[in-house]
Short mmCIF file of C-alpha atoms and ligand atoms in Angstrom, two decimals:
data_model
loop_
_atom_site.label_atom_id
_atom_site.label_comp_id
_atom_site.label_asym_id
_atom_site.label_seq_id
_atom_site.Cartn_x
_atom_site.Cartn_y
_atom_site.Cartn_z
CA UNK A 1 0.00 0.00 0.00
CA UNK A 2 1.37 3.45 -0.75
CA UNK A 3 0.50 6.65 1.00
CA UNK A 4 0.36 10.15 -0.34
CA UNK A 5 3.50 12.11 0.47
CA UNK A 6 3.18 15.88 0.21
CA UNK A 7 5.93 17.37 -1.94
CA UNK A 8 8.68 19.34 -0.20
CA UNK A 9 8.30 23.07 -0.59
CA UNK A 10 11.44 25.19 -0.48
CA UNK A 11 11.23 28.49 1.41
CA UNK A 12 11.82 30.30 -1.89
CA UNK A 13 8.66 28.70 -3.29
CA UNK A 14 6.33 30.08 -0.64
CA UNK A 15 4.19 32.91 -1.90
CA UNK A 16 4.95 36.13 -0.04
CA UNK A 17 1.94 37.24 1.96
CA UNK A 18 1.46 40.50 0.03
CA UNK A 19 1.32 38.64 -3.30
CA UNK A 20 -1.21 36.26 -1.87
CA UNK A 21 -3.60 39.00 -0.84
CA UNK A 22 -3.04 41.01 -4.01
CA UNK A 23 -3.76 37.91 -5.98
CA UNK A 24 -7.09 37.41 -4.25
CA UNK A 25 -8.28 40.94 -4.88
CA UNK A 26 -7.00 40.81 -8.47
CA UNK A 27 -9.00 37.71 -9.20
CA UNK A 28 -12.13 38.81 -7.41
CA UNK A 29 -12.06 42.04 -9.39
CA UNK A 30 -11.43 40.18 -12.63
CA UNK A 31 -14.35 37.87 -12.08
CA UNK A 32 -16.73 40.78 -11.75
CA UNK A 33 -16.05 41.87 -15.33
CA UNK A 34 -15.85 39.88 -18.54
CA UNK A 35 -13.89 36.84 -17.45
CA UNK A 36 -12.19 36.20 -20.75
CA UNK A 37 -10.99 39.77 -21.20
CA UNK A 38 -10.26 41.08 -17.71
CA UNK A 39 -9.34 37.81 -16.04
CA UNK A 40 -6.57 36.76 -18.34
CA UNK A 41 -3.73 39.13 -17.41
CA UNK A 42 -4.73 39.04 -13.74
CA UNK A 43 -4.62 35.26 -13.62
CA UNK A 44 -1.28 35.13 -15.43
CA UNK A 45 0.13 37.70 -12.98
CA UNK A 46 -1.26 35.80 -10.02
CA UNK A 47 0.20 32.50 -11.13
CA UNK A 48 3.74 33.81 -11.41
CA UNK A 49 3.77 33.58 -7.62
CA UNK A 50 2.02 30.25 -7.33
CA UNK A 51 3.82 27.61 -9.40
CA UNK A 52 3.28 24.36 -7.58
CA UNK A 53 5.70 21.48 -7.18
CA UNK A 54 3.22 19.21 -8.89
CA UNK A 55 4.77 18.93 -12.28
CA UNK A 56 6.07 16.33 -14.69
CA UNK A 57 9.44 16.03 -16.34
CA UNK A 58 8.00 15.99 -19.85
CA UNK A 59 7.51 18.67 -22.50
CA UNK A 60 4.29 20.67 -22.28
CA UNK A 61 1.78 20.07 -25.07
CA UNK A 62 1.66 23.28 -27.14
CA UNK A 63 -1.07 25.66 -26.01
CA UNK A 64 -2.60 25.72 -29.49
CA UNK A 65 -3.17 21.94 -29.31
CA UNK A 66 -4.54 22.06 -25.74
CA UNK A 67 -7.07 24.70 -26.80
CA UNK A 68 -8.04 23.44 -30.25
CA UNK A 69 -8.08 19.62 -29.99
CA UNK A 70 -10.91 19.04 -27.52
CA UNK A 71 -13.73 16.77 -26.44
CA UNK A 72 -16.80 18.75 -25.36
CA UNK A 73 -19.84 17.18 -26.97
CA UNK A 74 -22.13 20.03 -25.89
CA UNK A 75 -20.43 21.92 -28.75
CA UNK A 76 -20.23 19.04 -31.23
CA UNK A 77 -18.44 15.74 -31.63
CA UNK A 78 -15.45 16.78 -33.77
CA UNK A 79 -12.16 17.69 -32.08
CA UNK A 80 -12.33 21.21 -33.58
CA UNK A 81 -16.03 21.75 -32.80
CA UNK A 82 -15.63 23.00 -29.20
CA UNK A 83 -13.37 25.85 -30.37
CA UNK A 84 -15.42 26.60 -33.49
CA UNK A 85 -18.86 26.45 -31.83
CA UNK A 86 -18.38 27.94 -28.36
CA UNK A 87 -18.19 31.63 -29.25
CA UNK A 88 -21.67 32.36 -27.90
CA UNK A 89 -21.11 30.55 -24.59
CA UNK A 90 -21.10 32.91 -21.58
CA UNK A 91 -18.97 31.72 -18.63
CA UNK A 92 -19.90 34.81 -16.59
CA UNK A 93 -21.89 35.36 -14.49
CA UNK A 94 -21.67 31.82 -13.03
CA UNK A 95 -22.61 30.00 -9.85
CA UNK A 96 -21.90 26.48 -8.58
CA UNK A 97 -24.38 24.92 -6.16
CA UNK A 98 -22.77 22.55 -3.63
CA UNK A 99 -25.42 20.56 -1.79
CA UNK A 100 -26.62 17.09 -0.68
CA UNK A 101 -25.19 15.41 2.42
CA UNK A 102 -23.41 18.47 3.77
CA UNK A 103 -23.75 20.58 6.89
CA UNK A 104 -23.56 23.91 5.04
CA UNK A 105 -24.98 23.76 1.50
CA UNK A 106 -24.07 26.82 -0.51
CA UNK A 107 -24.27 28.43 -3.94
CA UNK A 108 -20.80 29.80 -4.73
CA UNK A 109 -20.35 32.77 -7.05
CA UNK A 110 -17.46 32.58 -9.50
CA UNK A 111 -15.78 35.50 -7.71
CA UNK A 112 -15.51 33.42 -4.56
CA UNK A 113 -14.10 30.43 -6.44
CA UNK A 114 -11.48 32.55 -8.21
CA UNK A 115 -10.47 33.95 -4.83
CA UNK A 116 -9.48 30.49 -3.56
CA UNK A 117 -5.69 30.11 -3.25
CA UNK A 118 -4.75 29.12 -6.80
CA UNK A 119 -1.84 26.98 -7.92
CA UNK A 120 -0.46 26.10 -11.32
CA UNK A 121 -0.10 22.33 -11.68
CA UNK A 122 1.25 20.52 -14.71
CA UNK A 123 -0.42 17.15 -15.13
CA UNK A 124 -0.46 14.44 -17.77
CA UNK A 125 -3.92 13.92 -19.29
CA UNK A 126 -4.73 10.53 -20.86
CA UNK A 127 -7.93 10.34 -22.92
CA UNK A 128 -9.68 6.96 -23.10
CA UNK A 129 -9.29 7.28 -26.90
CA UNK A 130 -5.52 6.66 -26.41
CA UNK A 131 -4.15 10.16 -26.93
CA UNK A 132 -2.49 12.23 -24.22
CA UNK A 133 -1.25 15.72 -23.39
CA UNK A 134 0.81 17.49 -20.71
CA UNK A 135 -1.16 20.50 -19.49
CA UNK A 136 -0.40 23.37 -17.07
CA UNK A 137 -3.71 23.87 -15.24
CA UNK A 138 -4.49 26.60 -12.71
CA UNK A 139 -6.86 25.73 -9.93
CA UNK A 140 -7.39 24.66 -6.35
CA UNK A 141 -7.88 21.31 -4.60
CA UNK A 142 -11.44 20.02 -4.78
CA UNK A 143 -11.03 19.12 -1.08
CA UNK A 144 -10.73 22.83 -0.25
CA UNK A 145 -14.20 23.46 -1.67
CA UNK A 146 -15.67 20.37 0.00
CA UNK A 147 -14.29 21.52 3.36
CA UNK A 148 -16.30 24.72 3.07
CA UNK A 149 -19.63 22.84 2.97
CA UNK A 150 -18.73 20.34 5.70
CA UNK A 151 -19.59 16.88 4.29
CA UNK A 152 -21.69 14.74 6.67
CA UNK A 153 -20.53 11.34 7.93
CA UNK A 154 -22.83 9.39 5.58
CA UNK A 155 -21.55 11.15 2.43
CA UNK A 156 -19.62 8.58 0.36
CA UNK A 157 -19.61 10.00 -3.18
CA UNK A 158 -19.49 13.32 -5.00
CA UNK A 159 -21.70 13.93 -8.05
CA UNK A 160 -20.96 16.62 -10.66
CA UNK A 161 -23.18 18.22 -13.29
CA UNK A 162 -22.44 20.36 -16.38
CA UNK A 163 -24.60 23.32 -17.39
CA UNK A 164 -27.45 22.82 -19.89
CA UNK A 165 -27.81 25.77 -22.29
CA UNK A 166 -29.01 24.63 -25.70
CA UNK A 167 -29.20 28.25 -26.85
CA UNK A 168 -25.42 28.62 -26.31
CA UNK A 169 -24.31 25.01 -26.84
CA UNK A 170 -25.13 23.80 -30.37
CA UNK A 171 -24.44 20.15 -29.49
CA UNK A 172 -27.39 20.29 -27.09
CA UNK A 173 -29.80 21.70 -29.65
CA UNK A 174 -29.01 20.00 -32.96
CA UNK A 175 -31.05 17.34 -34.74
CA UNK A 176 -28.76 14.59 -33.44
CA UNK A 177 -28.04 14.56 -29.69
CA UNK A 178 -25.00 12.34 -29.04
CA UNK A 179 -25.48 12.13 -25.24
CA UNK A 180 -28.25 12.77 -22.71
CA UNK A 181 -27.82 16.11 -20.94
CA UNK A 182 -26.65 17.26 -18.51
CA UNK A 183 -23.24 15.56 -18.74
CA UNK A 184 -22.74 14.08 -15.28
CA UNK A 185 -19.81 12.49 -13.47
CA UNK A 186 -18.89 11.19 -10.05
CA UNK A 187 -16.07 10.29 -7.70
CA UNK A 188 -15.86 8.40 -4.45
CA UNK A 189 -15.47 10.93 -1.61
CA UNK A 190 -11.93 9.74 -0.78
CA UNK A 191 -10.94 10.15 -4.46
CA UNK A 192 -12.48 13.62 -4.49
CA UNK A 193 -10.55 14.58 -1.37
CA UNK A 194 -7.22 13.30 -2.75
CA UNK A 195 -4.72 16.18 -3.05
CA UNK A 196 -4.20 15.52 -6.79
CA UNK A 197 -7.90 16.17 -7.60
CA UNK A 198 -8.39 19.83 -8.54
CA UNK A 199 -10.99 22.18 -9.90
CA UNK A 200 -9.29 24.11 -12.69
CA UNK A 201 -10.17 27.71 -13.51
CA UNK A 202 -7.29 28.33 -15.91
CA UNK A 203 -4.82 26.80 -18.33
CA UNK A 204 -1.48 28.12 -19.58
CA UNK A 205 -1.75 30.97 -17.05
CA UNK A 206 -5.00 32.28 -18.55
CA UNK A 207 -8.64 31.82 -17.61
CA UNK A 208 -10.09 28.63 -19.08
CA UNK A 209 -11.24 29.06 -22.67
CA UNK A 210 -14.83 27.95 -23.32
CA UNK A 211 -13.69 24.84 -25.21
CA UNK A 212 -11.70 23.62 -22.19
CA UNK A 213 -14.64 23.89 -19.78
CA UNK A 214 -14.94 27.53 -18.68
CA UNK A 215 -15.26 28.73 -16.09
CA UNK A 216 -14.61 25.66 -13.89
CA UNK A 217 -13.83 21.99 -14.64
CA UNK A 218 -12.63 18.93 -12.80
CA UNK A 219 -9.10 17.51 -13.30
CA UNK A 220 -8.31 14.03 -11.90
CA UNK A 221 -5.02 13.14 -13.61
CA UNK A 222 -4.91 9.43 -12.73
CA UNK A 223 -8.23 8.78 -14.51
CA UNK A 224 -9.24 8.82 -18.17
CA UNK A 225 -10.03 12.31 -19.44
CA UNK A 226 -13.81 11.80 -19.59
CA UNK A 227 -13.94 11.99 -15.78
CA UNK A 228 -12.82 15.65 -16.13
CA UNK A 229 -16.30 17.13 -16.36
CA UNK A 230 -16.45 20.66 -17.76
CA UNK A 231 -18.44 23.85 -17.04
CA UNK A 232 -19.70 22.56 -13.68
CA UNK A 233 -22.85 24.09 -12.15
CA UNK A 234 -23.62 21.61 -9.39
CA UNK A 235 -21.68 19.37 -6.98
CA UNK A 236 -23.74 17.06 -4.75
CA UNK A 237 -22.54 14.88 -1.88
CA UNK A 238 -24.41 11.58 -1.74
CA UNK A 239 -24.40 8.11 -0.16
CA UNK A 240 -24.91 6.29 -3.51
CA UNK A 241 -22.61 5.89 -6.50
CA UNK A 242 -23.67 8.73 -8.82
CA UNK A 243 -24.48 8.29 -12.52
CA UNK A 244 -21.67 9.04 -14.98
CA UNK A 245 -22.51 9.92 -18.59
CA UNK A 246 -20.13 7.63 -20.52
CA UNK A 247 -20.57 4.79 -18.05
CA UNK A 248 -24.36 5.01 -18.55
CA UNK A 249 -24.07 5.26 -22.33
CA UNK A 250 -21.77 2.23 -22.77
CA UNK A 251 -21.10 0.44 -19.45
CA UNK A 252 -19.04 -2.29 -21.10
CA UNK A 253 -16.68 0.32 -22.57
CA UNK A 254 -16.39 3.00 -19.87
CA UNK A 255 -16.22 2.17 -16.17
CA UNK A 256 -17.24 4.34 -13.24
CA UNK A 257 -13.69 4.35 -11.85
CA UNK A 258 -11.95 4.83 -15.21
CA UNK A 259 -8.49 4.69 -13.66
CA UNK A 260 -5.87 4.68 -16.42
CA UNK A 261 -4.81 1.04 -16.75
CA UNK A 262 -2.61 -0.20 -19.61
CA UNK A 263 -3.56 -3.79 -18.76
CA UNK A 264 -7.29 -3.41 -19.34
CA UNK A 265 -8.01 -2.81 -23.01
CA UNK A 266 -11.02 -0.94 -24.24
CA UNK A 267 -13.21 -3.50 -26.05
CA UNK A 268 -12.38 -1.82 -29.37
CA UNK A 269 -8.72 -0.84 -28.93
CA UNK A 270 -5.61 -1.39 -26.82
CA UNK A 271 -4.88 0.86 -23.84
CA UNK A 272 -1.25 -0.28 -23.62
CA UNK A 273 0.16 2.79 -25.40
CA UNK A 274 -0.84 6.32 -26.34
CA UNK A 275 -0.22 9.07 -28.86
CA UNK A 276 1.16 12.23 -27.24
CA UNK A 277 -0.50 15.06 -29.15
CA UNK A 278 2.11 17.20 -30.91
CA UNK A 279 4.64 14.35 -31.13
CA UNK A 280 3.64 12.78 -34.44
CA UNK A 281 1.23 10.28 -35.93
CA UNK A 282 -1.24 8.09 -34.14
CA UNK A 283 0.27 4.84 -35.32
CA UNK A 284 3.95 5.67 -35.57
CA UNK A 285 6.95 4.77 -33.46
CA UNK A 286 6.13 7.87 -31.43
CA UNK A 287 3.54 6.07 -29.33
CA UNK A 288 4.53 5.92 -25.68
CA UNK A 289 3.68 3.22 -23.19
CA UNK A 290 0.70 4.11 -21.01
CA UNK A 291 1.52 4.13 -17.29
CA UNK A 292 -0.68 2.58 -14.58
CA UNK A 293 -2.76 5.37 -13.01
CA UNK A 294 -1.25 7.58 -15.72
CA UNK A 295 2.01 7.71 -13.76
CA UNK A 296 0.39 8.75 -10.46
CA UNK A 297 0.32 5.26 -8.90
CA UNK A 298 2.64 6.11 -6.05
CA UNK A 299 0.20 8.77 -4.91
CA UNK A 300 -3.17 7.11 -5.58
CA UNK A 301 -2.81 3.29 -5.65
CA UNK A 302 -3.59 3.18 -1.91
CA UNK A 303 -7.13 4.41 -2.67
CA UNK A 304 -7.83 1.08 -4.37
CA UNK A 305 -6.11 -1.37 -2.01
CA UNK A 306 -7.95 -4.70 -2.08
CA UNK A 307 -9.99 -3.80 -5.19
CA UNK A 308 -9.82 -5.93 -8.34
CA UNK A 309 -8.60 -3.28 -10.79
CA UNK A 310 -9.27 -5.48 -13.82
CA UNK A 311 -12.94 -5.80 -12.89
CA UNK A 312 -13.39 -2.22 -11.61
CA UNK A 313 -12.19 -0.42 -14.71
N1 MTE J 1 -17.30 17.45 -20.03
C1 MTE J 1 -18.46 17.71 -20.66
N2 MTE J 1 -19.39 18.45 -20.03
N3 MTE J 1 -18.73 17.26 -21.92
C2 MTE J 1 -17.83 16.48 -22.61
O1 MTE J 1 -18.12 16.07 -23.74
N4 MTE J 1 -15.64 15.39 -22.57
C3 MTE J 1 -14.70 14.70 -21.67
C4 MTE J 1 -14.12 15.64 -20.62
N5 MTE J 1 -15.16 16.49 -20.05
C5 MTE J 1 -16.60 16.17 -21.97
C6 MTE J 1 -16.35 16.71 -20.68
C7 MTE J 1 -13.61 14.04 -22.39
S1 MTE J 1 -14.03 12.64 -23.26
C8 MTE J 1 -12.32 14.46 -22.30
S2 MTE J 1 -11.06 13.55 -22.98
C9 MTE J 1 -11.97 15.75 -21.68
O2 MTE J 1 -13.11 16.46 -21.21
C10 MTE J 1 -11.25 16.61 -22.68
O3 MTE J 1 -10.77 17.79 -22.09
P1 MTE J 1 -10.03 18.85 -23.02
O4 MTE J 1 -10.89 19.13 -24.20
O5 MTE J 1 -9.82 20.07 -22.16
O6 MTE J 1 -8.72 18.21 -23.43
#
């Protein structure tokens, strides 16, 4: 069994107090205006002082790929659709309701979420379709938000829900609807509280673009990318395993846990290797081996001690 070890933080890494408070007022002010315009320089400025030690020793995927090769079916099924079709989407104003089995249910305004202590974290992302990226997210631990609502003792899972706005999301209003809406996802409470699980509000030092899940999306780097639900409006603590969109749509292809596992193939393709976007063709020698738990096994394997990982995919 392996336990989570917090990374060492050198004194030089600690954000000076004045930056910390400036950062909070910067972000709160930015959120009040047009997020995309006003928030961008403020977030970049804020993150200069908040680079985290969570990083990987691999080249970053170019920003243009991170923001133009996307899965966000609310805007269409093609990889370029989320960028092409999300112009009308309005990520401000925004609220996230956090409710269910909690002592203090609350509707959080975006201003309050942007005022959480933010960190930049570079994580690998492995899509279930066998491509991957290395992405510098900006965000805060999901556990920090859960702490604010005080989960009750019988809460065992966390359910997430994406916004439904057919008037702004063409994939929700077209003739063909690829998925039932809202897109929903879930985690076990101990997974949700794991320090690696974050809510991202930015990428590449800028506020999240619409196609990446503005203004707030989940990032759980040891799981397949579809667990990273975008544009979240509701988070509910519950005692039952919550529904998850892809798991409901094709349970034999997409598990609830969806931990990255090179030994359990998707029924229609191998999960043993992956194509790192930006590094060449899908089938070439450039494919890299996929790592158990996407390389985060040392930190998270203990969450699944005693579980049959081949059956609980
Ligand atoms: N969230 C919503 N609401 N709708 C989606 O279609 N796609 C998922 C996930 N979150 C999806 C979503 C999938 S399949 C992946 S791989 C990631 O988002 C992609 O994130 P990215 O576009 O930022 O790389």
